[in-house]
Amino acid sequence: MPRQAEPQPVRLVDYRPPDWLVDTVHLDVRLDPAQTRIRCRLGLRPNPAGRPDAPLILDGDELTLERLTLDGADLPAGAYDASPSRLTLHAPPRRPLSLEVETVVDPSANTKLMGLYRSSGTYCTQCEAEGFRRITYFPDRPDVLAVYTTRIEAEMEDAPVLLGNGNPVEAGPIPGTSRHYAVWHDPWPKPCYLFALVGGRLDRITEPFVTASGRTVELGIYVEAGKADRTAYAMDSLKRSMRWDEEAFGCEYDLDVFNIVAVADFNMGAMENKGLNVFNDKYVLASPETATDADYANIETIIAHEYFHNWTGNRITCRDWFQLCLKEGLTVFRDQEFSSDQRSRPVKRIADVRLLKSHQFPEDGGPLAHPVRPDTYREINNFYTATVYEKGAEVVRMLKTLLGPQGFRAGMDLYFERHDGDAATVEDFLACFADATGTDLTQFALWYAQAGTPEVKVDTSWDAERGIFELLVTQNVPPTPGQPVKKPMVIPLSVGLVGPDGADLPAVPEEGSAGAAAPGVLVLREPARRFAFHGMTARPVASLNRGFSAPVRLSSDLSANDLMFLARHDSDPFNRFDAAQTLALGHLVAATLAVRAGIKPSEPGSLIEAASSALADTSLDPAFVAQALAVPSESDISREIGRDVDPDAVHAARRSLRRALGAALAPVLVSTYERLAIPGPYSPDAASAGRRALKNTCLDLLAEAHAGDGIARAEALYRAADNMTDRFFALSILAHTAPVEREPALADFYERYRNDPLVIDKWLALQAQIAEPQTLERVRGLTAHPAFSMGNPNRVRSLIGSFATANLTQMHRPDGAGHAFVADTVLTLDRRNPQVAARMLAAFKSWRSLEPVRRASAEAALNRIAGQEGLSPDVSDIVTRSLAG
Ligand code: TRP
Ligand code: ZN
């Protein structure tokens, strides 16, 4: 087979408005397992802003054209060309046209899970980014907005539930047949990526919601038969999201119904189709017996995220896919704010920054680095990244920090008012904030254009005689692929000055040096700048980048004593947490290097002290203390080391710190564990979850140190637990720290939950994460287990994704067997589901920072993939970028 011709990359600078617009779409879909027939009538008209005499080109993907008529008449053979990927009308008359296209697709054979497919018998669709073209020929680009009417027909027996976008219009049996139909109409013009339909045997729960202006909306959640009793939390999250969006952003819902469908086979988390969100069932279904606290928190966030897209994404959509962050970064920011208001704001911020550092920072520092708004892509599916989502949210957060809450809200209000119904750009978005507040955001816009995590360095100086404290702040944005040289960015640094008694001193720098932002926020716009604070009676300790106000890598001359002091006294809870983490990370980096050099690491005395004082302070939120006790992850340590990383040494250093903490703190860990083990029915609320998190973190350290009967307590907790959070935490402790006790526990867990795929995912993921050489064989064995399937993305991510991304010692085995296994899986998976394969391949993103032996083996695995013929564009794009440079 010849090598695939490399498709040309798409470039932002080449954007042209569409030549033809679509006003209306009438779809008639006859669902059938293998031969679904789609009749699609388009009301087209030439775009006044398009090229005159342009042909009409519609996108397709693996389509076959069954019929084509223009204004009701057949077309002569020479008037058009149809291929699986394109339908061209060479010289259509330049006037409004009615084009009718008929295609047939096979939903059962659709293993890519893009377009129309079947998931456990349910017909469903996924059209973002470019899946609609797998259903019918269409100008598949987000700036073509149309009003859709969808008629769906199916066997009554097969699909008693038929759902579409918008509002239900009519439904009924088809007389004389075993079939029935439903018609849906969506009055809001939308791009085709927001199209969806569903047909299946589904159970549902419904509840009414009355909007701020008094309209009643019927909310529905549809799930596989027998699972409706696990939807209560999702429904509750939805209602709270709807109310919150009215209160926080003035956004009200705009249809008579809002439906959510949970499916078992889904490439990502969920999808915001207008009025018909489709979810990975992992983010809908929850009961105390099957879902952990983390699952509940994810459900709340993702339900909110998809709902919030109704305004940021759907009412205002993206002009082109380069603008993806316009909807995703903004909507992540909105869901973060929602969860902060529903739960503990500081704890949510800590969790979000942890995610940013663990996922986005490595991306930004490796071969796959790209700007929040990329300017070129070969496969858009590969740009649903931590950079676009998480860093995109940080950029919106900085805007709020710089403009203040009122300025930010004024900008958002203007955005909704000015761009409702538009396919907008990042420039449109920024112009709203500039216009609403009279701020020049030209330099700020670099956050969208320049990749790489800025490095900010702070040097402090103290003039005791004159009472002047000074910060010298410098910035450097490192080179990234395609961007060797960077300009200085606007960096809002929230700064506190903490006095010797632990109280904040006024942090107002000498006149004129603060910039426009709120009090306490220093704005760095230059490569370097001094900020001087006068009239200080004693040397303060600088608390820098409070609340992580800027997504940067910060280094400073703060001493270990300063950090200890901040860990105890900082009024900013994020920085109290961060000071302790910085101390721990410093220790772990030194310990890792010591392990590699065969030297005994130094004693973690001050870390034990910091942990002990956090445990002793019962006025603190337990969820916060749990975060403070969490030892930085192996990937945090590896990132901090940066080059020549030996994952075994990292693992050993981390383990020895955890043992030391567990051993030294055993009495207080035991008493905290016992104090928080309050009996009573499970409740998923944040306070209860926080108590469980702290209690289980204590148990984890005890078990690691084999102190305080940790292992026996974990076994007891495993047996006695009445909820999945405790039971699974106990199982994890046993799996990681008790090689003998874990096997019967793993076997018991499987027997208990063998009929519950989402719980079995936890079982698969846990086994894949055990840091011992036998794990690779175990994982290989589990790929043949009846519970595993290469066709289900959740199973694949749980087993193989966990191994590749959450088991650094085994993924990066020095003999290369981990790399080879993941590479083999990527190649196998690529033939079935390229999107999921490409995401798994991204696990190699930090390969260059490994020590030489492992680096060579990673490179060999990547080269082997690159040398394969017939790679998907998805995998080919990731492997090419991973190896470049
Ligand atoms: N827009 C979806 C979200 O943020 C993301 C998404 C869901 C997606 N399914 C997809 C993106 C498939 C690409 C392909 O919430
Ligand atoms: Zn989204």
PDB file of N, CA, C and O in Angstrom, residues 245-296:
ATOM      1  N   ASP A 245     -25.941  30.149  36.525  1.00  0.00           N
ATOM      2  CA  ASP A 245     -25.627  30.923  35.318  1.00  0.00           C
ATOM      3  C   ASP A 245     -26.524  32.159  35.206  1.00  0.00           C
ATOM      4  O   ASP A 245     -26.110  33.190  34.687  1.00  0.00           O
ATOM      5  N   GLU A 246     -27.737  32.029  35.711  1.00  0.00           N
ATOM      6  CA  GLU A 246     -28.617  33.208  35.742  1.00  0.00           C
ATOM      7  C   GLU A 246     -28.059  34.254  36.695  1.00  0.00           C
ATOM      8  O   GLU A 246     -28.022  35.451  36.386  1.00  0.00           O
ATOM      9  N   GLU A 247     -27.623  33.771  37.869  1.00  0.00           N
ATOM     10  CA  GLU A 247     -27.192  34.715  38.907  1.00  0.00           C
ATOM     11  C   GLU A 247     -25.808  35.298  38.628  1.00  0.00           C
ATOM     12  O   GLU A 247     -25.590  36.493  38.794  1.00  0.00           O
ATOM     13  N   ALA A 248     -24.883  34.460  38.186  1.00  0.00           N
ATOM     14  CA  ALA A 248     -23.499  34.929  38.038  1.00  0.00           C
ATOM     15  C   ALA A 248     -23.256  35.631  36.705  1.00  0.00           C
ATOM     16  O   ALA A 248     -22.418  36.516  36.607  1.00  0.00           O
ATOM     17  N   PHE A 249     -23.971  35.219  35.655  1.00  0.00           N
ATOM     18  CA  PHE A 249     -23.695  35.785  34.326  1.00  0.00           C
ATOM     19  C   PHE A 249     -24.942  36.322  33.623  1.00  0.00           C
ATOM     20  O   PHE A 249     -24.865  36.779  32.490  1.00  0.00           O
ATOM     21  N   GLY A 250     -26.099  36.231  34.260  1.00  0.00           N
ATOM     22  CA  GLY A 250     -27.324  36.695  33.603  1.00  0.00           C
ATOM     23  C   GLY A 250     -27.735  35.844  32.409  1.00  0.00           C
ATOM     24  O   GLY A 250     -28.416  36.322  31.514  1.00  0.00           O
ATOM     25  N   CYS A 251     -27.307  34.586  32.393  1.00  0.00           N
ATOM     26  CA  CYS A 251     -27.607  33.710  31.244  1.00  0.00           C
ATOM     27  C   CYS A 251     -28.775  32.786  31.570  1.00  0.00           C
ATOM     28  O   CYS A 251     -28.686  31.967  32.500  1.00  0.00           O
ATOM     29  N   GLU A 252     -29.834  32.883  30.778  1.00  0.00           N
ATOM     30  CA  GLU A 252     -31.032  32.082  31.007  1.00  0.00           C
ATOM     31  C   GLU A 252     -31.158  31.042  29.902  1.00  0.00           C
ATOM     32  O   GLU A 252     -30.725  31.273  28.772  1.00  0.00           O
ATOM     33  N   TYR A 253     -31.787  29.918  30.226  1.00  0.00           N
ATOM     34  CA  TYR A 253     -31.968  28.869  29.215  1.00  0.00           C
ATOM     35  C   TYR A 253     -33.035  29.274  28.206  1.00  0.00           C
ATOM     36  O   TYR A 253     -33.945  30.038  28.533  1.00  0.00           O
ATOM     37  N   ASP A 254     -32.953  28.725  26.994  1.00  0.00           N
ATOM     38  CA  ASP A 254     -33.703  29.284  25.872  1.00  0.00           C
ATOM     39  C   ASP A 254     -34.525  28.292  25.054  1.00  0.00           C
ATOM     40  O   ASP A 254     -34.880  28.564  23.921  1.00  0.00           O
ATOM     41  N   LEU A 255     -34.784  27.085  25.591  1.00  0.00           N
ATOM     42  CA  LEU A 255     -35.654  26.127  24.888  1.00  0.00           C
ATOM     43  C   LEU A 255     -36.665  25.587  25.900  1.00  0.00           C
ATOM     44  O   LEU A 255     -36.523  25.808  27.103  1.00  0.00           O
ATOM     45  N   ASP A 256     -37.648  24.824  25.410  1.00  0.00           N
ATOM     46  CA  ASP A 256     -38.665  24.257  26.312  1.00  0.00           C
ATOM     47  C   ASP A 256     -38.167  23.010  27.032  1.00  0.00           C
ATOM     48  O   ASP A 256     -38.728  22.611  28.051  1.00  0.00           O
ATOM     49  N   VAL A 257     -37.165  22.359  26.438  1.00  0.00           N
ATOM     50  CA  VAL A 257     -36.639  21.134  27.059  1.00  0.00           C
ATOM     51  C   VAL A 257     -35.118  21.185  27.077  1.00  0.00           C
ATOM     52  O   VAL A 257     -34.494  21.875  26.260  1.00  0.00           O
ATOM     53  N   PHE A 258     -34.539  20.479  28.030  1.00  0.00           N
ATOM     54  CA  PHE A 258     -33.088  20.285  28.039  1.00  0.00           C
ATOM     55  C   PHE A 258     -32.838  18.828  28.376  1.00  0.00           C
ATOM     56  O   PHE A 258     -33.231  18.357  29.450  1.00  0.00           O
ATOM     57  N   ASN A 259     -32.232  18.116  27.436  1.00  0.00           N
ATOM     58  CA  ASN A 259     -32.023  16.685  27.636  1.00  0.00           C
ATOM     59  C   ASN A 259     -30.549  16.316  27.705  1.00  0.00           C
ATOM     60  O   ASN A 259     -29.716  16.903  27.017  1.00  0.00           O
ATOM     61  N   ILE A 260     -30.268  15.339  28.553  1.00  0.00           N
ATOM     62  CA  ILE A 260     -28.932  14.763  28.684  1.00  0.00           C
ATOM     63  C   ILE A 260     -29.058  13.268  28.453  1.00  0.00           C
ATOM     64  O   ILE A 260     -29.946  12.635  29.027  1.00  0.00           O
ATOM     65  N   VAL A 261     -28.193  12.713  27.606  1.00  0.00           N
ATOM     66  CA  VAL A 261     -28.188  11.267  27.383  1.00  0.00           C
ATOM     67  C   VAL A 261     -26.825  10.725  27.784  1.00  0.00           C
ATOM     68  O   VAL A 261     -25.793  11.281  27.397  1.00  0.00           O
ATOM     69  N   ALA A 262     -26.815   9.664  28.572  1.00  0.00           N
ATOM     70  CA  ALA A 262     -25.558   9.037  28.989  1.00  0.00           C
ATOM     71  C   ALA A 262     -25.300   7.810  28.127  1.00  0.00           C
ATOM     72  O   ALA A 262     -26.166   6.940  28.030  1.00  0.00           O
ATOM     73  N   VAL A 263     -24.128   7.750  27.486  1.00  0.00           N
ATOM     74  CA  VAL A 263     -23.777   6.576  26.688  1.00  0.00           C
ATOM     75  C   VAL A 263     -22.470   5.968  27.197  1.00  0.00           C
ATOM     76  O   VAL A 263     -21.640   6.662  27.781  1.00  0.00           O
ATOM     77  N   ALA A 264     -22.315   4.682  26.944  1.00  0.00           N
ATOM     78  CA  ALA A 264     -21.170   3.960  27.517  1.00  0.00           C
ATOM     79  C   ALA A 264     -19.915   4.078  26.659  1.00  0.00           C
ATOM     80  O   ALA A 264     -18.810   3.884  27.156  1.00  0.00           O
ATOM     81  N   ASP A 265     -20.095   4.381  25.370  1.00  0.00           N
ATOM     82  CA  ASP A 265     -18.935   4.467  24.475  1.00  0.00           C
ATOM     83  C   ASP A 265     -18.806   5.899  23.981  1.00  0.00           C
ATOM     84  O   ASP A 265     -19.632   6.363  23.182  1.00  0.00           O
ATOM     85  N   PHE A 266     -17.777   6.608  24.444  1.00  0.00           N
ATOM     86  CA  PHE A 266     -17.673   8.021  24.108  1.00  0.00           C
ATOM     87  C   PHE A 266     -16.208   8.432  24.122  1.00  0.00           C
ATOM     88  O   PHE A 266     -15.460   8.065  25.026  1.00  0.00           O
ATOM     89  N   ASN A 267     -15.819   9.197  23.100  1.00  0.00           N
ATOM     90  CA  ASN A 267     -14.397   9.536  22.968  1.00  0.00           C
ATOM     91  C   ASN A 267     -13.889  10.500  24.029  1.00  0.00           C
ATOM     92  O   ASN A 267     -12.706  10.499  24.344  1.00  0.00           O
ATOM     93  N   MET A 268     -14.769  11.376  24.522  1.00  0.00           N
ATOM     94  CA  MET A 268     -14.306  12.381  25.478  1.00  0.00           C
ATOM     95  C   MET A 268     -15.229  12.358  26.696  1.00  0.00           C
ATOM     96  O   MET A 268     -15.879  11.363  26.955  1.00  0.00           O
ATOM     97  N   GLY A 269     -15.312  13.491  27.395  1.00  0.00           N
ATOM     98  CA  GLY A 269     -16.141  13.562  28.597  1.00  0.00           C
ATOM     99  C   GLY A 269     -17.612  13.753  28.295  1.00  0.00           C
ATOM    100  O   GLY A 269     -18.463  13.012  28.804  1.00  0.00           O
ATOM    101  N   ALA A 270     -17.925  14.746  27.487  1.00  0.00           N
ATOM    102  CA  ALA A 270     -19.321  15.042  27.189  1.00  0.00           C
ATOM    103  C   ALA A 270     -19.378  16.053  26.055  1.00  0.00           C
ATOM    104  O   ALA A 270     -18.349  16.622  25.674  1.00  0.00           O
ATOM    105  N   MET A 271     -20.592  16.288  25.537  1.00  0.00           N
ATOM    106  CA  MET A 271     -20.735  17.168  24.374  1.00  0.00           C
ATOM    107  C   MET A 271     -21.980  18.031  24.488  1.00  0.00           C
ATOM    108  O   MET A 271     -23.062  17.540  24.813  1.00  0.00           O
ATOM    109  N   GLU A 272     -21.795  19.319  24.180  1.00  0.00           N
ATOM    110  CA  GLU A 272     -22.804  20.337  24.453  1.00  0.00           C
ATOM    111  C   GLU A 272     -23.843  20.545  23.355  1.00  0.00           C
ATOM    112  O   GLU A 272     -24.395  21.642  23.243  1.00  0.00           O
ATOM    113  N   ASN A 273     -24.161  19.536  22.534  1.00  0.00           N
ATOM    114  CA  ASN A 273     -25.159  19.685  21.471  1.00  0.00           C
ATOM    115  C   ASN A 273     -26.375  20.467  21.964  1.00  0.00           C
ATOM    116  O   ASN A 273     -26.875  20.230  23.058  1.00  0.00           O
ATOM    117  N   LYS A 274     -26.878  21.366  21.107  1.00  0.00           N
ATOM    118  CA  LYS A 274     -27.931  22.283  21.535  1.00  0.00           C
ATOM    119  C   LYS A 274     -29.168  21.550  22.061  1.00  0.00           C
ATOM    120  O   LYS A 274     -29.842  20.814  21.325  1.00  0.00           O
ATOM    121  N   GLY A 275     -29.449  21.739  23.333  1.00  0.00           N
ATOM    122  CA  GLY A 275     -30.642  21.150  23.940  1.00  0.00           C
ATOM    123  C   GLY A 275     -30.566  19.648  24.143  1.00  0.00           C
ATOM    124  O   GLY A 275     -31.510  19.049  24.662  1.00  0.00           O
ATOM    125  N   LEU A 276     -29.465  19.028  23.698  1.00  0.00           N
ATOM    126  CA  LEU A 276     -29.342  17.567  23.779  1.00  0.00           C
ATOM    127  C   LEU A 276     -27.889  17.187  24.055  1.00  0.00           C
ATOM    128  O   LEU A 276     -27.159  16.764  23.169  1.00  0.00           O
ATOM    129  N   ASN A 277     -27.472  17.402  25.291  1.00  0.00           N
ATOM    130  CA  ASN A 277     -26.096  17.052  25.646  1.00  0.00           C
ATOM    131  C   ASN A 277     -25.939  15.532  25.674  1.00  0.00           C
ATOM    132  O   ASN A 277     -26.800  14.825  26.190  1.00  0.00           O
ATOM    133  N   VAL A 278     -24.840  15.061  25.100  1.00  0.00           N
ATOM    134  CA  VAL A 278     -24.536  13.627  25.171  1.00  0.00           C
ATOM    135  C   VAL A 278     -23.308  13.466  26.064  1.00  0.00           C
ATOM    136  O   VAL A 278     -22.316  14.185  25.911  1.00  0.00           O
ATOM    137  N   PHE A 279     -23.409  12.548  27.001  1.00  0.00           N
ATOM    138  CA  PHE A 279     -22.370  12.370  28.017  1.00  0.00           C
ATOM    139  C   PHE A 279     -21.787  10.972  27.996  1.00  0.00           C
ATOM    140  O   PHE A 279     -22.505   9.990  27.807  1.00  0.00           O
ATOM    141  N   ASN A 280     -20.529  10.893  28.261  1.00  0.00           N
ATOM    142  CA  ASN A 280     -19.885   9.668  28.713  1.00  0.00           C
ATOM    143  C   ASN A 280     -20.593   9.296  30.025  1.00  0.00           C
ATOM    144  O   ASN A 280     -20.655  10.127  30.940  1.00  0.00           O
ATOM    145  N   ASP A 281     -21.117   8.083  30.123  1.00  0.00           N
ATOM    146  CA  ASP A 281     -21.954   7.772  31.302  1.00  0.00           C
ATOM    147  C   ASP A 281     -21.186   7.860  32.627  1.00  0.00           C
ATOM    148  O   ASP A 281     -21.776   8.047  33.693  1.00  0.00           O
ATOM    149  N   LYS A 282     -19.863   7.797  32.527  1.00  0.00           N
ATOM    150  CA  LYS A 282     -18.995   7.981  33.702  1.00  0.00           C
ATOM    151  C   LYS A 282     -19.247   9.336  34.381  1.00  0.00           C
ATOM    152  O   LYS A 282     -19.016   9.474  35.582  1.00  0.00           O
ATOM    153  N   TYR A 283     -19.709  10.329  33.594  1.00  0.00           N
ATOM    154  CA  TYR A 283     -19.934  11.659  34.151  1.00  0.00           C
ATOM    155  C   TYR A 283     -21.413  11.981  34.381  1.00  0.00           C
ATOM    156  O   TYR A 283     -21.796  13.142  34.487  1.00  0.00           O
ATOM    157  N   VAL A 284     -22.234  10.917  34.424  1.00  0.00           N
ATOM    158  CA  VAL A 284     -23.650  11.086  34.778  1.00  0.00           C
ATOM    159  C   VAL A 284     -24.016  10.188  35.959  1.00  0.00           C
ATOM    160  O   VAL A 284     -24.632  10.623  36.926  1.00  0.00           O
ATOM    161  N   LEU A 285     -23.617   8.914  35.857  1.00  0.00           N
ATOM    162  CA  LEU A 285     -24.117   7.908  36.792  1.00  0.00           C
ATOM    163  C   LEU A 285     -23.354   7.926  38.108  1.00  0.00           C
ATOM    164  O   LEU A 285     -22.122   7.860  38.128  1.00  0.00           O
ATOM    165  N   ALA A 286     -24.084   8.051  39.194  1.00  0.00           N
ATOM    166  CA  ALA A 286     -23.427   8.006  40.501  1.00  0.00           C
ATOM    167  C   ALA A 286     -24.375   7.490  41.562  1.00  0.00           C
ATOM    168  O   ALA A 286     -25.539   7.892  41.629  1.00  0.00           O
ATOM    169  N   SER A 287     -23.858   6.592  42.381  1.00  0.00           N
ATOM    170  CA  SER A 287     -24.542   6.201  43.612  1.00  0.00           C
ATOM    171  C   SER A 287     -23.445   6.050  44.648  1.00  0.00           C
ATOM    172  O   SER A 287     -22.284   5.829  44.285  1.00  0.00           O
ATOM    173  N   PRO A 288     -23.775   6.175  45.929  1.00  0.00           N
ATOM    174  CA  PRO A 288     -22.730   6.048  46.948  1.00  0.00           C
ATOM    175  C   PRO A 288     -21.959   4.737  46.832  1.00  0.00           C
ATOM    176  O   PRO A 288     -20.754   4.700  47.088  1.00  0.00           O
ATOM    177  N   GLU A 289     -22.640   3.680  46.380  1.00  0.00           N
ATOM    178  CA  GLU A 289     -22.003   2.368  46.326  1.00  0.00           C
ATOM    179  C   GLU A 289     -21.076   2.221  45.130  1.00  0.00           C
ATOM    180  O   GLU A 289     -20.266   1.294  45.087  1.00  0.00           O
ATOM    181  N   THR A 290     -21.230   3.082  44.108  1.00  0.00           N
ATOM    182  CA  THR A 290     -20.437   2.869  42.882  1.00  0.00           C
ATOM    183  C   THR A 290     -19.549   4.050  42.512  1.00  0.00           C
ATOM    184  O   THR A 290     -18.661   3.895  41.674  1.00  0.00           O
ATOM    185  N   ALA A 291     -19.789   5.217  43.083  1.00  0.00           N
ATOM    186  CA  ALA A 291     -19.026   6.406  42.675  1.00  0.00           C
ATOM    187  C   ALA A 291     -18.252   6.960  43.863  1.00  0.00           C
ATOM    188  O   ALA A 291     -18.719   6.916  45.005  1.00  0.00           O
ATOM    189  N   THR A 292     -17.066   7.488  43.576  1.00  0.00           N
ATOM    190  CA  THR A 292     -16.262   8.091  44.637  1.00  0.00           C
ATOM    191  C   THR A 292     -16.572   9.589  44.734  1.00  0.00           C
ATOM    192  O   THR A 292     -17.212  10.164  43.860  1.00  0.00           O
ATOM    193  N   ASP A 293     -16.058  10.193  45.800  1.00  0.00           N
ATOM    194  CA  ASP A 293     -16.208  11.643  45.940  1.00  0.00           C
ATOM    195  C   ASP A 293     -15.682  12.368  44.703  1.00  0.00           C
ATOM    196  O   ASP A 293     -16.275  13.350  44.246  1.00  0.00           O
ATOM    197  N   ALA A 294     -14.571  11.884  44.177  1.00  0.00           N
ATOM    198  CA  ALA A 294     -14.003  12.522  42.979  1.00  0.00           C
ATOM    199  C   ALA A 294     -14.956  12.385  41.801  1.00  0.00           C
ATOM    200  O   ALA A 294     -15.114  13.312  40.999  1.00  0.00           O
ATOM    201  N   ASP A 295     -15.628  11.230  41.681  1.00  0.00           N
ATOM    202  CA  ASP A 295     -16.611  11.056  40.609  1.00  0.00           C
ATOM    203  C   ASP A 295     -17.744  12.070  40.751  1.00  0.00           C
ATOM    204  O   ASP A 295     -18.164  12.691  39.772  1.00  0.00           O
ATOM    205  N   TYR A 296     -18.236  12.228  41.971  1.00  0.00           N
ATOM    206  CA  TYR A 296     -19.312  13.207  42.196  1.00  0.00           C
ATOM    207  C   TYR A 296     -18.860  14.613  41.796  1.00  0.00           C
ATOM    208  O   TYR A 296     -19.591  15.351  41.137  1.00  0.00           O
TER     209      TYR A 296
END
